[in-house]
GROMACS .gro file of C-alpha atoms in nm:
model
  145
    1MET     CA    1   9.376  10.254  12.346
    2ASN     CA    2   9.559   9.931  12.397
    3SER     CA    3   9.733   9.882  12.065
    4GLU     CA    4   9.843  10.046  11.744
    5PHE     CA    5   9.579   9.837  11.566
    6GLU     CA    6   9.299   9.978  11.780
    7ARG     CA    7   9.433  10.330  11.730
    8LEU     CA    8   9.438  10.285  11.352
    9ASN     CA    9   9.083  10.157  11.346
   10SER     CA   10   8.916  10.384  11.597
   11GLY     CA   11   8.601  10.527  11.450
   12PHE     CA   12   8.546  10.225  11.227
   13SER     CA   13   8.191  10.243  11.100
   14GLY     CA   14   8.159   9.954  10.859
   15ALA     CA   15   8.372  10.114  10.591
   16THR     CA   16   8.746  10.155  10.607
   17SER     CA   17   8.824  10.481  10.782
   18MET     CA   18   9.092  10.688  10.618
   19LEU     CA   19   9.367  10.814  10.844
   20CYS     CA   20   9.664  11.040  10.785
   21ASN     CA   21   9.967  10.835  10.684
   22ARG     CA   22  10.192  11.042  10.913
   23CYS     CA   23  10.001  11.127  11.232
   24LEU     CA   24   9.722  10.863  11.203
   25ALA     CA   25   9.456  11.130  11.260
   26ASN     CA   26   9.116  11.151  11.095
   27PRO     CA   27   9.075  11.457  10.873
   28ALA     CA   28   8.919  11.765  11.031
   29LEU     CA   29   8.544  11.801  10.986
   30GLY     CA   30   8.458  11.932  10.643
   31THR     CA   31   8.797  11.843  10.495
   32LYS     CA   32   8.937  11.547  10.307
   33LEU     CA   33   9.272  11.378  10.322
   34ARG     CA   34   9.511  11.477  10.043
   35HIS     CA   35   9.701  11.210   9.857
   36CYS     CA   36  10.057  11.232   9.726
   37GLY     CA   37  10.046  11.429   9.402
   38ARG     CA   38  10.304  11.211   9.228
   39CYS     CA   39  10.198  10.854   9.303
   40ARG     CA   40   9.851  10.911   9.454
   41GLY     CA   41   9.955  10.677   9.732
   42PRO     CA   42   9.950  10.781  10.097
   43ALA     CA   43   9.697  11.030  10.228
   44TYR     CA   44   9.778  11.320  10.459
   45CYS     CA   45   9.569  11.550  10.674
   46SER     CA   46   9.789  11.852  10.606
   47LYS     CA   47  10.077  11.983  10.399
   48MET     CA   48  10.289  11.973  10.714
   49CYS     CA   49  10.233  11.598  10.756
   50ALA     CA   50  10.310  11.536  10.388
   51GLN     CA   51  10.636  11.728  10.413
   52ALA     CA   52  10.734  11.552  10.735
   53ASP     CA   53  10.674  11.212  10.573
   54TRP     CA   54  10.851  11.294  10.245
   55THR     CA   55  11.192  11.156  10.347
   56GLU     CA   56  11.036  10.815  10.414
   57HIS     CA   57  10.788  10.823  10.127
   58LYS     CA   58  11.030  10.956   9.863
   59LEU     CA   59  11.188  10.619   9.775
   60VAL     CA   60  10.854  10.442   9.759
   61CYS     CA   61  10.708  10.723   9.552
   62GLU     CA   62  10.998  10.724   9.306
   63GLY     CA   63  10.986  10.344   9.278
   64LYS     CA   64  10.611  10.346   9.220
   65CYS     CA   65  10.638  10.620   8.955
   66LYS     CA   66  10.923  10.434   8.785
   67TYR     CA   67  10.721  10.111   8.786
   68HIS     CA   68  10.423  10.303   8.644
   69ASP     CA   69  10.641  10.441   8.361
   70GLU     CA   70  10.777  10.091   8.288
   71ALA     CA   71  10.423   9.949   8.286
   72LEU     CA   72  10.315  10.220   8.040
   73ALA     CA   73  10.614  10.147   7.815
   74ALA     CA   74  10.536   9.773   7.825
   75HIS     CA   75  10.169   9.846   7.746
   76GLN     CA   76  10.268  10.052   7.443
   77THR     CA   77  10.529   9.797   7.332
   78GLN     CA   78  10.257   9.533   7.324
   79GLY     CA   79  10.052   9.752   7.094
   80GLY     CA   80   9.840   9.916   7.361
   81ARG     CA   81   9.719  10.269   7.310
   82MET     CA   82   9.808  10.541   7.558
   83ARG     CA   83   9.441  10.627   7.608
   84ASP     CA   84   9.368  10.266   7.710
   85PHE     CA   85   9.633  10.273   7.981
   86ASP     CA   86   9.490  10.330   8.328
   87PRO     CA   87   9.720  10.580   8.505
   88HIS     CA   88   9.536  10.538   8.837
   89ARG     CA   89   9.565  10.161   8.856
   90ASP     CA   90   9.748  10.038   9.162
   91TYR     CA   91  10.056   9.886   9.001
   92ILE     CA   92  10.189   9.795   9.345
   93VAL     CA   93   9.960   9.491   9.329
   94ASP     CA   94  10.142   9.384   9.011
   95TRP     CA   95  10.469   9.419   9.199
   96PHE     CA   96  10.346   9.186   9.475
   97GLU     CA   97  10.218   8.941   9.213
   98ALA     CA   98  10.567   8.928   9.063
   99VAL     CA   99  10.720   8.812   9.395
  100PRO     CA  100  10.745   8.433   9.376
  101GLY     CA  101  10.531   8.257   9.636
  102PHE     CA  102  10.393   8.573   9.795
  103PHE     CA  103  10.025   8.506   9.733
  104ALA     CA  104  10.062   8.137   9.821
  105GLN     CA  105  10.210   8.237  10.158
  106ALA     CA  106   9.936   8.496  10.213
  107GLU     CA  107   9.662   8.243  10.132
  108LEU     CA  108   9.818   7.989  10.368
  109LEU     CA  109   9.829   8.239  10.654
  110ALA     CA  110   9.472   8.350  10.585
  111TRP     CA  111   9.358   7.986  10.591
  112GLN     CA  112   9.547   7.906  10.912
  113TYR     CA  113   9.392   8.202  11.096
  114ARG     CA  114   9.051   8.200  10.920
  115ASN     CA  115   8.853   8.165  11.243
  116GLU     CA  116   9.008   8.485  11.379
  117ALA     CA  117   8.915   8.701  11.075
  118PRO     CA  118   9.274   8.818  11.037
  119PHE     CA  119   9.430   9.113  10.862
  120LEU     CA  120   9.748   9.032  10.674
  121LEU     CA  121  10.004   9.310  10.672
  122ALA     CA  122  10.277   9.296  10.410
  123SER     CA  123  10.588   9.503  10.461
  124ALA     CA  124  10.912   9.542  10.276
  125SER     CA  125  11.213   9.764  10.299
  126GLU     CA  126  11.203  10.068  10.072
  127SER     CA  127  11.535   9.955   9.924
  128ASP     CA  128  11.405   9.603   9.852
  129VAL     CA  129  11.292   9.666   9.496
  130ALA     CA  130  11.310   9.295   9.409
  131GLY     CA  131  11.073   9.192   9.691
  132LYS     CA  132  11.315   8.943   9.844
  133ALA     CA  133  11.262   9.055  10.204
  134ILE     CA  134  10.884   9.092  10.219
  135ARG     CA  135  10.740   9.003  10.558
  136LEU     CA  136  10.384   8.898  10.618
  137LYS     CA  137  10.233   8.953  10.960
  138VAL     CA  138   9.897   8.832  11.090
  139VAL     CA  139   9.699   9.083  11.295
  140ALA     CA  140   9.385   8.959  11.467
  141HIS     CA  141   9.063   9.132  11.365
  142LEU     CA  142   8.959   9.291  11.690
  143LEU     CA  143   8.657   9.483  11.564
  144GLY     CA  144   8.311   9.350  11.630
  145ARG     CA  145   8.432   9.079  11.865
   0.00000   0.00000   0.00000
């Protein structure tokens, strides 16, 4: 394959294919990917891949769990009941929403490259808990063209 993008999306069949977060492989036939047990974030094809990725994922996982706990505390402080709190909600989206100008920049990039059906990739350093160094990258949509 020519690029990382093509490798990630090989086997695309109209729905997003799920790949191992570590080795980028599809799960073996008859098996499913396993998600991180703490944050339910990245998916892995095996316990070996999960363990190999732990050093990188650990900070993200701890940050996501901490943010989840803070969101629960805020929900309860505002009078919300524990049973009404959604523990599986992706609070990472809330984190991106809290970064000033992030969505405006993403919308501008999407508009500029609208004829190319782009993917926007957001990345940040694991130590950048404030979201000050988020980078947005435009990746051309190569599938179906």
